[in-house]
PDB file of C-alpha atoms in Angstrom:
ATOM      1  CA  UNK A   1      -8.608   4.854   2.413  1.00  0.00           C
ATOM      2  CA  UNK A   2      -6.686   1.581   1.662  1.00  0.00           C
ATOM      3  CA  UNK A   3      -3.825   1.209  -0.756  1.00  0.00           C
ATOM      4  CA  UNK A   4      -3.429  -2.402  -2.750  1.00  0.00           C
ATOM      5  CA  UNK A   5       0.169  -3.926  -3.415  1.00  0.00           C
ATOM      6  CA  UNK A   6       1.652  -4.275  -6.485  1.00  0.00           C
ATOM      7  CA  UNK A   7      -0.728  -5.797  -9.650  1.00  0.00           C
ATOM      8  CA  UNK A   8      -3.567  -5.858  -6.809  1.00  0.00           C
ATOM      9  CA  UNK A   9      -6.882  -3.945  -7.238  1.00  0.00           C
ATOM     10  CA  UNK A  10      -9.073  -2.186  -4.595  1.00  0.00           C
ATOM     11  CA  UNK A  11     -11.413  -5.685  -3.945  1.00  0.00           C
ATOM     12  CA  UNK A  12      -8.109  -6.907  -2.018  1.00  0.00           C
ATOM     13  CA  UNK A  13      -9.588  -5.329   0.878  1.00  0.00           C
ATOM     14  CA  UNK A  14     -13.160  -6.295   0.451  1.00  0.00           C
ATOM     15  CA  UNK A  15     -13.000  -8.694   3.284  1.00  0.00           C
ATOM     16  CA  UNK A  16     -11.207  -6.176   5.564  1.00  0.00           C
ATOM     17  CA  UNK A  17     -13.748  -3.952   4.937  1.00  0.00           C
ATOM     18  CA  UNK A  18     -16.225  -5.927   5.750  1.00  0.00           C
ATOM     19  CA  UNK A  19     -14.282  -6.918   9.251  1.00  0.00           C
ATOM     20  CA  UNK A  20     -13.505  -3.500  10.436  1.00  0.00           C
ATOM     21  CA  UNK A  21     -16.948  -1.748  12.647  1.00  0.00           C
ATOM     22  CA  UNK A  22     -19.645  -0.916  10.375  1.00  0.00           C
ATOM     23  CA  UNK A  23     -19.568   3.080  11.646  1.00  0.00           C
ATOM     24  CA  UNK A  24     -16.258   2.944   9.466  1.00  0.00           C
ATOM     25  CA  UNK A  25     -16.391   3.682   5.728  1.00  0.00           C
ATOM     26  CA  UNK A  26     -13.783   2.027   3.778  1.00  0.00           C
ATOM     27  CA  UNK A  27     -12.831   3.456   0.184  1.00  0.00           C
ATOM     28  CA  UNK A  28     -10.170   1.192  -1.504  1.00  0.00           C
ATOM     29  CA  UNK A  29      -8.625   2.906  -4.379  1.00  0.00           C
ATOM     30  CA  UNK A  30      -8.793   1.464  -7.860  1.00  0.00           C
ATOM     31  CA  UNK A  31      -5.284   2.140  -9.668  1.00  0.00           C
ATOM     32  CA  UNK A  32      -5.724   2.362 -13.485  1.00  0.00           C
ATOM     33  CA  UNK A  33      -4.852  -0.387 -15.384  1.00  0.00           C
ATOM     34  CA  UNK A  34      -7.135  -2.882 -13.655  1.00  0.00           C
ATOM     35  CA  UNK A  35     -10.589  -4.272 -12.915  1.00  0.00           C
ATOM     36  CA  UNK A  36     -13.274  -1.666 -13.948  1.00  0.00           C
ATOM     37  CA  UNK A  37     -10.072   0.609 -15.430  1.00  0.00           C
ATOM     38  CA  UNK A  38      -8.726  -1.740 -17.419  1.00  0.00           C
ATOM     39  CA  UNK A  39      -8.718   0.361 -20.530  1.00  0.00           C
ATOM     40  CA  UNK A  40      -6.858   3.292 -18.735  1.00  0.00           C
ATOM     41  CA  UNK A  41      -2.851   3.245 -18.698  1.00  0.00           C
ATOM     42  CA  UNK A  42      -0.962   2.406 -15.590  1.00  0.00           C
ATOM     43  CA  UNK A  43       1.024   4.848 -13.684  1.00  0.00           C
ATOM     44  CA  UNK A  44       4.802   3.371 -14.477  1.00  0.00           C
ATOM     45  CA  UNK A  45       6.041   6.011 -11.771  1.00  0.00           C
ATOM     46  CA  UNK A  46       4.842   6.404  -8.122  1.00  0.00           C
ATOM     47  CA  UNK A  47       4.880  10.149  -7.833  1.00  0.00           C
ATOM     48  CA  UNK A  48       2.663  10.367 -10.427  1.00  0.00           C
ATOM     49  CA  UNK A  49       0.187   7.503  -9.045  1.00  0.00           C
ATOM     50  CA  UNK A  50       0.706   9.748  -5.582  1.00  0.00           C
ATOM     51  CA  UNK A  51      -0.121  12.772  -7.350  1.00  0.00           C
ATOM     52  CA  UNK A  52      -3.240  11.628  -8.798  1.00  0.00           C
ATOM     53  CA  UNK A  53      -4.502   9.991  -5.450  1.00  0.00           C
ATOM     54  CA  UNK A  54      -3.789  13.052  -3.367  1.00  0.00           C
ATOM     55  CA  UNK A  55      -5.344  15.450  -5.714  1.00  0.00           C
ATOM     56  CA  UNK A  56      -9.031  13.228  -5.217  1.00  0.00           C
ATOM     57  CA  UNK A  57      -8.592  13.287  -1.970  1.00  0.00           C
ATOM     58  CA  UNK A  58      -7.791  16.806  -1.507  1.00  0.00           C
ATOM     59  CA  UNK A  59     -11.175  17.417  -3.273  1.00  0.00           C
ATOM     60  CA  UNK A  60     -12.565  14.946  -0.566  1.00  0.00           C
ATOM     61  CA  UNK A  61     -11.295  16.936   2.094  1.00  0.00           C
ATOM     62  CA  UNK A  62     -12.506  20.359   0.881  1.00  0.00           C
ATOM     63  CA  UNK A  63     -15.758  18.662   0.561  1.00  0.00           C
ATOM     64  CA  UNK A  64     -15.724  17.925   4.861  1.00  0.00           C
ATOM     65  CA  UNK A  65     -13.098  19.648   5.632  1.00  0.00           C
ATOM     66  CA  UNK A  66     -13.625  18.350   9.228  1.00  0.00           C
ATOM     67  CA  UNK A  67     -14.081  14.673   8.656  1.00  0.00           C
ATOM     68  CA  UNK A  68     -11.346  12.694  10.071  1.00  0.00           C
ATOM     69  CA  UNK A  69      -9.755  10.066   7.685  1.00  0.00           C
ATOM     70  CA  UNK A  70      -7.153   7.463   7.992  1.00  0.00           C
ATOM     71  CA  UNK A  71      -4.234   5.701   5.165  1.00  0.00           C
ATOM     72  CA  UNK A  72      -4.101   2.001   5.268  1.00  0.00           C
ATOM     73  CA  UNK A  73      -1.545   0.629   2.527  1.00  0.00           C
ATOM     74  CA  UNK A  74       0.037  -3.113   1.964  1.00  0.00           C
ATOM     75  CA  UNK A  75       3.313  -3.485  -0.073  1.00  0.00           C
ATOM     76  CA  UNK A  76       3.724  -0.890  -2.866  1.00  0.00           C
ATOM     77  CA  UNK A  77       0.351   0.367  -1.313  1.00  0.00           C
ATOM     78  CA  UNK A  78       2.655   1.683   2.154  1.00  0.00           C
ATOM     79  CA  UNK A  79       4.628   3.941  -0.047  1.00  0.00           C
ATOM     80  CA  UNK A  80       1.509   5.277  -1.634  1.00  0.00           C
ATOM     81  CA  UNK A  81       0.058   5.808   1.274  1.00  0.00           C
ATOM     82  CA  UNK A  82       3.136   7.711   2.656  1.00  0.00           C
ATOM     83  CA  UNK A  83       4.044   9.502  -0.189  1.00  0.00           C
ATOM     84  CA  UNK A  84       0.231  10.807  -0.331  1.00  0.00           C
ATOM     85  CA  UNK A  85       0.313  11.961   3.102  1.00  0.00           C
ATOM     86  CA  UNK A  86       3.709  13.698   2.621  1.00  0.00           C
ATOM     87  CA  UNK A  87       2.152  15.992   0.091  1.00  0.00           C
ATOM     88  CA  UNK A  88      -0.947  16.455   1.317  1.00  0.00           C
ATOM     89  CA  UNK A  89       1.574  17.653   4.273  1.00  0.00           C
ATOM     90  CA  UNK A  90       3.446  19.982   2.193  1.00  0.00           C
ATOM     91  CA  UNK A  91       0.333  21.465   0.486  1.00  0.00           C
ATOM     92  CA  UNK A  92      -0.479  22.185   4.288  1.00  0.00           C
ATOM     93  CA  UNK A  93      -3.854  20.393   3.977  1.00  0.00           C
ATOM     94  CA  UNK A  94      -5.286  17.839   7.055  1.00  0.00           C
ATOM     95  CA  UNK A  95      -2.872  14.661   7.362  1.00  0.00           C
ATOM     96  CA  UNK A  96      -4.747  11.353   8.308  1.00  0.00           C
ATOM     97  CA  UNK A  97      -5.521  10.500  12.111  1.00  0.00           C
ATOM     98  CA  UNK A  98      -3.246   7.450  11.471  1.00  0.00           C
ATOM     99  CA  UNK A  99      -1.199   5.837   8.974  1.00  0.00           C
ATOM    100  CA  UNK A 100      -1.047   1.471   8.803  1.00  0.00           C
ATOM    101  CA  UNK A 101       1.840   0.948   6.854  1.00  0.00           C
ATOM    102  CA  UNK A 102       1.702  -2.957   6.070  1.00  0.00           C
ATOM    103  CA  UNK A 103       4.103  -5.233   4.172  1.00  0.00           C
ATOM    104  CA  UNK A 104       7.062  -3.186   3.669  1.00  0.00           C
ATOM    105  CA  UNK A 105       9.875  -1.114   6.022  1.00  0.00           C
ATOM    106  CA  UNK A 106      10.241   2.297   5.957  1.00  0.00           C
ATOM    107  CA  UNK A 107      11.659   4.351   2.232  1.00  0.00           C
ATOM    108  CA  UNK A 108      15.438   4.139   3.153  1.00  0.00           C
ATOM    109  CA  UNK A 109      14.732   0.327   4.556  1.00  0.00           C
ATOM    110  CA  UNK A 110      15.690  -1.624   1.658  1.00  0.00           C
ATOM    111  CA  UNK A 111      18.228  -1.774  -1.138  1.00  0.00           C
ATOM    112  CA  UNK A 112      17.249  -0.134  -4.419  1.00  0.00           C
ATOM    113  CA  UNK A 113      15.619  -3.400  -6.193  1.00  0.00           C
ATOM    114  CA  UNK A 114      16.217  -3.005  -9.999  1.00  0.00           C
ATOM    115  CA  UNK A 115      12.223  -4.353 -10.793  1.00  0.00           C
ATOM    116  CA  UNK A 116      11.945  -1.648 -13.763  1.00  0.00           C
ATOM    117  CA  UNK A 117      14.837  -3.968 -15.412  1.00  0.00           C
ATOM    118  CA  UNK A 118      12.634  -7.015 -14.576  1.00  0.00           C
ATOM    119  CA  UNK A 119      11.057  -9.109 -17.376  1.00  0.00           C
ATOM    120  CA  UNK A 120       7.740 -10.566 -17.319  1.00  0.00           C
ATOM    121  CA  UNK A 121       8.951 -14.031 -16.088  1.00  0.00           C
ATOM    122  CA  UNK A 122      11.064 -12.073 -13.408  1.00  0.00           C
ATOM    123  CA  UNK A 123       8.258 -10.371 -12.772  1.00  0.00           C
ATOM    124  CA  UNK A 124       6.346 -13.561 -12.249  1.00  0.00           C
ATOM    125  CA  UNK A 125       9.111 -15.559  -9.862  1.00  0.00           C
ATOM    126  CA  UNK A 126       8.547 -12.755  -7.485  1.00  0.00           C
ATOM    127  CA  UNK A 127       5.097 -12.476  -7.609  1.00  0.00           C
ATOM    128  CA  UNK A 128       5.158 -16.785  -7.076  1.00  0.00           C
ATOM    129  CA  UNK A 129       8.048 -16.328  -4.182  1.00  0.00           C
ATOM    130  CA  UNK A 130       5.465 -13.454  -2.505  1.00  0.00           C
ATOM    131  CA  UNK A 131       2.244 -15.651  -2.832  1.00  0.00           C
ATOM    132  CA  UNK A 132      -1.176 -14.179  -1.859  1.00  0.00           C
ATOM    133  CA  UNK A 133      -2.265 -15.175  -5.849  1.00  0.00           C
ATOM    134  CA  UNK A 134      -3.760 -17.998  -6.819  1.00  0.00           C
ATOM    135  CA  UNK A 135      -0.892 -19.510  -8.329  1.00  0.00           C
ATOM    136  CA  UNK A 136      -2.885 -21.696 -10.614  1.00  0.00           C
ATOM    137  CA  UNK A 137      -4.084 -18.284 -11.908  1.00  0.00           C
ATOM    138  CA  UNK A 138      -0.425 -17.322 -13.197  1.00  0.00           C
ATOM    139  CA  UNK A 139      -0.436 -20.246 -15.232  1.00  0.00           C
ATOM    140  CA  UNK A 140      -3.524 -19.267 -17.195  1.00  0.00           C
ATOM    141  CA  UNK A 141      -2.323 -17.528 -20.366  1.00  0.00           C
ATOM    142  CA  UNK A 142      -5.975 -15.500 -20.092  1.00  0.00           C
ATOM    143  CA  UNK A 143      -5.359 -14.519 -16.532  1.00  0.00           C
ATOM    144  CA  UNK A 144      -1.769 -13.549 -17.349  1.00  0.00           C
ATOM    145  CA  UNK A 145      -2.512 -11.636 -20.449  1.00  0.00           C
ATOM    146  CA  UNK A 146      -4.598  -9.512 -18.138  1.00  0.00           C
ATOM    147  CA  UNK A 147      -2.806  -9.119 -15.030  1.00  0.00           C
ATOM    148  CA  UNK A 148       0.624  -8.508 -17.091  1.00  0.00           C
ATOM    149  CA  UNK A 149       0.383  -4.716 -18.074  1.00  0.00           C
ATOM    150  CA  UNK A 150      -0.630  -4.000 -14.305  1.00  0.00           C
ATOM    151  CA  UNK A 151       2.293  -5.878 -12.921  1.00  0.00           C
ATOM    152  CA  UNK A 152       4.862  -4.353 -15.388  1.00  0.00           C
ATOM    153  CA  UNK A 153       3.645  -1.309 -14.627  1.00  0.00           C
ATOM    154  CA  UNK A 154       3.634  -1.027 -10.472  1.00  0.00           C
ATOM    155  CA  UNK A 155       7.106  -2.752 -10.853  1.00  0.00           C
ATOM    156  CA  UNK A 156       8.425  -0.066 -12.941  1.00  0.00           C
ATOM    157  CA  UNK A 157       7.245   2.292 -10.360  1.00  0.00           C
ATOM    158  CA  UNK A 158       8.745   0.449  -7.430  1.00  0.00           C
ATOM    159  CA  UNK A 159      11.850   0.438  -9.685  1.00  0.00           C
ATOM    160  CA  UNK A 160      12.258   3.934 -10.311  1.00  0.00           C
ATOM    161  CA  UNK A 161      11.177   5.290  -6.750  1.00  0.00           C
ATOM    162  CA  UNK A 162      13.813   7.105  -4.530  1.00  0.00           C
ATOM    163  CA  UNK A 163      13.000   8.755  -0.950  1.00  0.00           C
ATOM    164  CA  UNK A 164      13.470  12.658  -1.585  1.00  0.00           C
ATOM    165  CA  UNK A 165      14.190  12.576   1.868  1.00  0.00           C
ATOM    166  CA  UNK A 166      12.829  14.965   4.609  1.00  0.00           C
ATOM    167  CA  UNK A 167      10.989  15.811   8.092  1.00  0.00           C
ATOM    168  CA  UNK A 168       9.643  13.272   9.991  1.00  0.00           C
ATOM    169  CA  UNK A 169       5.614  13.074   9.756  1.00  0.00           C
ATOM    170  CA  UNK A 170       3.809  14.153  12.463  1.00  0.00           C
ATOM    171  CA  UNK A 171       1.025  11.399  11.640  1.00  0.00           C
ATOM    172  CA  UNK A 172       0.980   8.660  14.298  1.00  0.00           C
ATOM    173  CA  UNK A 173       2.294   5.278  12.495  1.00  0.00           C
ATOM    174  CA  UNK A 174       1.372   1.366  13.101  1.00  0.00           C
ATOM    175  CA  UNK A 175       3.360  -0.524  11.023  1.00  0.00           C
ATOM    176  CA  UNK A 176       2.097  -3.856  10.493  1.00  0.00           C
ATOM    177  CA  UNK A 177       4.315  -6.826   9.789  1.00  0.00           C
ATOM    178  CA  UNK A 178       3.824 -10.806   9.062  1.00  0.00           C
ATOM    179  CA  UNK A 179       6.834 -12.559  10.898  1.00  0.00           C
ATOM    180  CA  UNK A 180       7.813 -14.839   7.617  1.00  0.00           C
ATOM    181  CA  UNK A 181       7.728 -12.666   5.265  1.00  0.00           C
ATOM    182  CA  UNK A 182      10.158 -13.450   2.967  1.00  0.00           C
ATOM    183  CA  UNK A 183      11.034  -9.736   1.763  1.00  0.00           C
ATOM    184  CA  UNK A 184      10.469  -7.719   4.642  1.00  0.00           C
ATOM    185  CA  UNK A 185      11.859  -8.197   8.510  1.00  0.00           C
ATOM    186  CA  UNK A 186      10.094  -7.274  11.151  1.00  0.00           C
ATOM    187  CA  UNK A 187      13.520  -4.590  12.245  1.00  0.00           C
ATOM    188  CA  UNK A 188      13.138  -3.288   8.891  1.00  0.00           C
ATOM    189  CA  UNK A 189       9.277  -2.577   9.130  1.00  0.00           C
ATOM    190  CA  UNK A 190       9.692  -1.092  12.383  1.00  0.00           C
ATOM    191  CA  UNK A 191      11.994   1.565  10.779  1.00  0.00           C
ATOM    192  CA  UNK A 192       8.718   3.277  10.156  1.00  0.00           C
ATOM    193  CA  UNK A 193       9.464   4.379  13.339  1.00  0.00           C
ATOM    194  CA  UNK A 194      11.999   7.264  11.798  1.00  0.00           C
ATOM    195  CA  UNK A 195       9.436   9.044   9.904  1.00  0.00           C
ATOM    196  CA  UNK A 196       7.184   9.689  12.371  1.00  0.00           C
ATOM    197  CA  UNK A 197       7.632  12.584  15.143  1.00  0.00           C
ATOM    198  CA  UNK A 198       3.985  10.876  16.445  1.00  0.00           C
ATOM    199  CA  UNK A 199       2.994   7.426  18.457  1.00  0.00           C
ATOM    200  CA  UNK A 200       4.305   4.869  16.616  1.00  0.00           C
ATOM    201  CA  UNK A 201       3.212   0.839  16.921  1.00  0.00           C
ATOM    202  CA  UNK A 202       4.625  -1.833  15.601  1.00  0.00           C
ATOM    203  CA  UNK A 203       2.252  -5.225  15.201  1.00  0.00           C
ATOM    204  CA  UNK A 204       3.190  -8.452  14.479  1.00  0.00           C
ATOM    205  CA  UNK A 205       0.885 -11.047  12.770  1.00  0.00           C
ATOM    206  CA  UNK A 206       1.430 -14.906  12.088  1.00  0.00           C
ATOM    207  CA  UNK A 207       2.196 -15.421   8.206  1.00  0.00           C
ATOM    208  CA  UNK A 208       3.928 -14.015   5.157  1.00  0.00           C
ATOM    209  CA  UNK A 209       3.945 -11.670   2.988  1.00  0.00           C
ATOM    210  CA  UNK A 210      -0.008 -11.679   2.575  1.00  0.00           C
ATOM    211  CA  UNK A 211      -0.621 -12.489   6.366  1.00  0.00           C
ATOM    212  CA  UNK A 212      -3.275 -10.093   6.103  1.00  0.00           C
ATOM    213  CA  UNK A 213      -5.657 -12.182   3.982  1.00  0.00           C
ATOM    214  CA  UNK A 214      -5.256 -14.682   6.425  1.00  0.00           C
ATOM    215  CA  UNK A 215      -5.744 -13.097   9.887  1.00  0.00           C
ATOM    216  CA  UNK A 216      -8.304 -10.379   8.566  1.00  0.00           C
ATOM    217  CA  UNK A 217      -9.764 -10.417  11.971  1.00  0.00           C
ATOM    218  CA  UNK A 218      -7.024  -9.356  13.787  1.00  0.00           C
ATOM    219  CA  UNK A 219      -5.841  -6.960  11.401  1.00  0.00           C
ATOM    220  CA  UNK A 220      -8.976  -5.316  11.650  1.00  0.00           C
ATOM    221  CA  UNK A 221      -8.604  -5.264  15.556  1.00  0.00           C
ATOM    222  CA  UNK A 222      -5.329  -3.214  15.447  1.00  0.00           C
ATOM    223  CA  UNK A 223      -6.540  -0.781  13.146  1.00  0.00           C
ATOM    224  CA  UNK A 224      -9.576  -0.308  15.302  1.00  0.00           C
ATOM    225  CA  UNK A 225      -7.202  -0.223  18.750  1.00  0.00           C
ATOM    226  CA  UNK A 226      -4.783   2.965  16.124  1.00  0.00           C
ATOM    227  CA  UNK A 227      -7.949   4.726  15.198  1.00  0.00           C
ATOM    228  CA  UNK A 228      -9.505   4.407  18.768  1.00  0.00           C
ATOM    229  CA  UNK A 229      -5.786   6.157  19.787  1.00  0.00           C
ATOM    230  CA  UNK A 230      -5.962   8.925  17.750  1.00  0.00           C
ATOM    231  CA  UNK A 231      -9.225   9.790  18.635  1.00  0.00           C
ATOM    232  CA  UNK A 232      -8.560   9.906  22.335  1.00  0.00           C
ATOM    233  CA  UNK A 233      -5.297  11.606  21.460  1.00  0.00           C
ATOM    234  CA  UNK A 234      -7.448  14.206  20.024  1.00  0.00           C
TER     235      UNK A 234
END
């Protein structure tokens, strides 16, 4: 189950999916506010969001209760990820074979960033100093007017999230990192490494920020190497 960053929808990992070994089945999830859930309201607060996800996919894993699954999450997407296999954790319900935590260092990694104060064209400069987006689209009042309430909203969230702290995961980690990205080093991804009492990897890629849309290939190698680790581990 992949994650999307912030203001992205679930066809940011359409060409991942269609990278990674066809025996896989990847489900991207669709956050409301976008694409075909336009019409619904955002989350504005990311233990709601979490809530929601890990409530479908508890139902998914009473459905095959022996069906092993893994989290794959970029930016705002990592914490998603890890806050969904947290609870799922404390509901004592099967954790993923593997978390790949992309794009971002572990919860207590970074300073607070204020984004729930930002306005839109705050909002927009870091979207801009990120990349990944067409830029010419941010300069199309159209585009804008419907990419806006999505953006305000996962910002918000990023805004107002605090680690509640806790025990270390016992999910094996690979934290995946581009080595320019300008909002995220490559020591403060590997601090993934705390919140995990399993194997942990760290993997480096070429790029920035959004090095995944440009080395899809080799992403999809190193979650095939984690997921090819966890099933020997077990």
């Amino acid at each position: 189950m992949c994650f999307p960053h912030a203001g992205g929808s679930a066809t940011a990992y359409t060409h991942l999916a269609r990278t990674l070994p066809a025996d896989l089945d990847v489900v991207a999830v669709q956050y409301p506010g976008r694409q075909d859930r336009y019409r619904e309201e955002s989350f504005t607060s990311l233990p709601l969001l979490v809530e929601a996800v890990a409530e479908e996919l508890a139902r998914e894993i009473a459905a095959d209760s022996g069906r092993p699954y893994a989290l794959f999450g970029h930016s705002m997407g990592s914490l998603v990820a890890y806050e969904t296999a947290r609870l799922l954790a404390e509901r004592g319900l099967p954790g993923p074979q593997r978390l790949f935590l992309s794009g971002r260092g572990g919860p207590t990694a970074h300073p607070h960033a204020p984004y729930h104060h930002f306005d839109d064209a705050q909002v927009l400069a870091e979207v801009r100093r990120l990349g990944g987006t067409d830029q010419s689209m941010l300069d199309n009042p159209d585009v804008l007017e419907m990419v806006l309430p999505a953006l305000r909203a996962d910002y918000r969230a990023l805004g107002t999230y605090s680690w509640s702290g806790g025990e270390p995961l016992a999910t094996p980690v690979t934290a995946l990192i581009g080595d320019n990205d300008p909002m995220v080093t490559v020591p403060e991804a590997g601090t993934w490494r705390e919140h995990t009492s399993g194997a942990f990897d760290l993997k480096v890629f070429p790029g920035g920020h959004f090095y995944l849309f440009d080395q899809v290939g080799e992403v999809a190698a190193a979650v095939t190497e984690g997921l090819l680790a966890g099933s020997v581990a077990s």
